[in-house]
Amino acid sequence: RKPKTFGSGRMTFTHAKHNELIAYELDLAGLGLKSQGELTLQSDGQWTQVTWTMRGELVGNIVWPWIALLVDPVFGRDFRDGLVNLKTLAERA
């Protein structure tokens, strides 16, 4: 599958806590959007659950709230693929 391109952007990791959390800021400069996200991990010793959250403000353009409805259809597959890749890498370790 060919990756989608939406302009330039930058992801900055802002905080990490071993085996618990990775936090980041995402700046999609090409779209003028900024968001924050986290990967949180909860383990029972046998299994680890990873939760990926993302949040941001859609201000400055009256159309952004409608575009927000497209976030899952446009980016959801990429997030799901990322979690599958993370699972694959973790199981190899």
C-alpha atoms as a printed R data frame, in Angstrom:
   type eleno elety resid chain resno       x       y      z
1  ATOM     1    CA   ARG     A     1   0.000   0.000  0.000
2  ATOM     2    CA   LYS     A     2   1.364   3.379 -0.999
3  ATOM     3    CA   PRO     A     3   1.632   5.863  1.921
4  ATOM     4    CA   LYS     A     4  -0.612   8.923  1.847
5  ATOM     5    CA   THR     A     5   1.005  12.347  1.732
6  ATOM     6    CA   PHE     A     6  -0.717  15.343  3.309
7  ATOM     7    CA   GLY     A     7   2.143  17.834  3.252
8  ATOM     8    CA   SER     A     8   4.957  18.297  5.696
9  ATOM     9    CA   GLY     A     9   4.771  17.556  9.388
10 ATOM    10    CA   ARG     A    10   6.706  16.700 12.489
11 ATOM    11    CA   MET     A    11   6.220  14.295 15.365
12 ATOM    12    CA   THR     A    12   8.038  15.144 18.596
13 ATOM    13    CA   PHE     A    13   8.171  12.688 21.483
14 ATOM    14    CA   THR     A    14   7.560  14.717 24.619
15 ATOM    15    CA   HIS     A    15   7.552  12.181 27.437
16 ATOM    16    CA   ALA     A    16   8.218   8.520 28.039
17 ATOM    17    CA   LYS     A    17   7.909   6.311 31.085
18 ATOM    18    CA   HIS     A    18   9.376   2.832 30.736
19 ATOM    19    CA   ASN     A    19   6.691   0.186 30.134
20 ATOM    20    CA   GLU     A    20   3.891   2.717 30.757
21 ATOM    21    CA   LEU     A    21   3.679   5.665 28.381
22 ATOM    22    CA   ILE     A    22   4.989   7.387 25.265
23 ATOM    23    CA   ALA     A    23   3.612  10.896 24.635
24 ATOM    24    CA   TYR     A    24   4.045  12.964 21.495
25 ATOM    25    CA   GLU     A    25   3.034  16.136 19.712
26 ATOM    26    CA   LEU     A    26   2.108  16.012 16.042
27 ATOM    27    CA   ASP     A    27   2.290  19.117 13.866
28 ATOM    28    CA   LEU     A    28   0.804  18.706 10.393
29 ATOM    29    CA   ALA     A    29   2.231  21.934  9.034
30 ATOM    30    CA   GLY     A    30   0.801  21.342  5.575
31 ATOM    31    CA   LEU     A    31  -2.699  21.380  7.072
32 ATOM    32    CA   GLY     A    32  -2.064  23.802  9.940
33 ATOM    33    CA   LEU     A    33  -3.163  21.218 12.516
34 ATOM    34    CA   LYS     A    34  -1.545  20.304 15.817
35 ATOM    35    CA   SER     A    35  -2.423  17.454 18.137
36 ATOM    36    CA   GLN     A    36  -1.098  15.535 21.102
37 ATOM    37    CA   GLY     A    37  -1.195  11.817 21.600
38 ATOM    38    CA   GLU     A    38  -0.168   8.967 23.843
39 ATOM    39    CA   LEU     A    39   0.535   5.302 23.667
40 ATOM    40    CA   THR     A    40  -0.261   3.845 27.082
41 ATOM    41    CA   LEU     A    41   0.636   0.320 28.116
42 ATOM    42    CA   GLN     A    42  -1.022  -1.821 30.762
43 ATOM    43    CA   SER     A    43   0.409  -5.255 31.482
44 ATOM    44    CA   ASP     A    44  -0.706  -8.145 33.653
45 ATOM    45    CA   GLY     A    45   2.649  -9.907 33.217
46 ATOM    46    CA   GLN     A    46   1.416 -12.118 30.405
47 ATOM    47    CA   TRP     A    47  -0.340  -9.691 28.073
48 ATOM    48    CA   THR     A    48   0.132  -5.998 27.376
49 ATOM    49    CA   GLN     A    49  -2.721  -3.784 26.251
50 ATOM    50    CA   VAL     A    50  -1.686  -0.752 24.197
51 ATOM    51    CA   THR     A    51  -4.079   2.181 23.881
52 ATOM    52    CA   TRP     A    52  -3.384   4.897 21.320
53 ATOM    53    CA   THR     A    53  -5.138   8.225 21.888
54 ATOM    54    CA   MET     A    54  -4.934  11.513 20.032
55 ATOM    55    CA   ARG     A    55  -6.502  14.888 20.757
56 ATOM    56    CA   GLY     A    56  -6.339  18.391 19.340
57 ATOM    57    CA   GLU     A    57  -8.327  21.527 18.674
58 ATOM    58    CA   LEU     A    58  -9.999  22.272 15.383
59 ATOM    59    CA   VAL     A    59 -10.079  26.052 15.386
60 ATOM    60    CA   GLY     A    60  -9.579  28.737 12.780
61 ATOM    61    CA   ASN     A    61 -11.631  27.179 10.011
62 ATOM    62    CA   ILE     A    62 -15.364  26.523 10.013
63 ATOM    63    CA   VAL     A    63 -14.810  23.360  7.931
64 ATOM    64    CA   TRP     A    64 -12.496  21.596 10.450
65 ATOM    65    CA   PRO     A    65 -15.301  20.086 12.567
66 ATOM    66    CA   TRP     A    66 -16.685  18.414  9.429
67 ATOM    67    CA   ILE     A    67 -13.230  17.244  8.380
68 ATOM    68    CA   ALA     A    68 -12.805  15.742 11.865
69 ATOM    69    CA   LEU     A    69 -15.491  13.240 10.892
70 ATOM    70    CA   LEU     A    70 -13.065  11.928  8.256
71 ATOM    71    CA   VAL     A    71 -10.167  11.353 10.648
72 ATOM    72    CA   ASP     A    72 -10.960   7.696 11.262
73 ATOM    73    CA   PRO     A    73 -11.681   6.829  7.609
74 ATOM    74    CA   VAL     A    74  -8.515   8.641  6.453
75 ATOM    75    CA   PHE     A    75  -6.044   7.910  9.270
76 ATOM    76    CA   GLY     A    76  -7.690   5.030 11.140
77 ATOM    77    CA   ARG     A    77  -6.126   2.357  8.952
78 ATOM    78    CA   ASP     A    78  -2.686   3.899  9.486
79 ATOM    79    CA   PHE     A    79  -3.158   3.809 13.272
80 ATOM    80    CA   ARG     A    80  -4.418   0.219 13.161
81 ATOM    81    CA   ASP     A    81  -1.486  -0.795 10.924
82 ATOM    82    CA   GLY     A    82   0.883   0.921 13.361
83 ATOM    83    CA   LEU     A    83  -0.523  -1.047 16.288
84 ATOM    84    CA   VAL     A    84  -0.254  -4.317 14.322
85 ATOM    85    CA   ASN     A    85   3.381  -3.499 13.474
86 ATOM    86    CA   LEU     A    86   4.056  -2.664 17.135
87 ATOM    87    CA   LYS     A    87   2.562  -6.019 18.167
88 ATOM    88    CA   THR     A    88   4.713  -7.860 15.610
89 ATOM    89    CA   LEU     A    89   7.898  -6.152 16.813
90 ATOM    90    CA   ALA     A    90   7.061  -6.708 20.488
91 ATOM    91    CA   GLU     A    91   6.418 -10.426 19.922
92 ATOM    92    CA   ARG     A    92   9.842 -10.806 18.262
93 ATOM    93    CA   ALA     A    93  11.633  -9.306 21.276
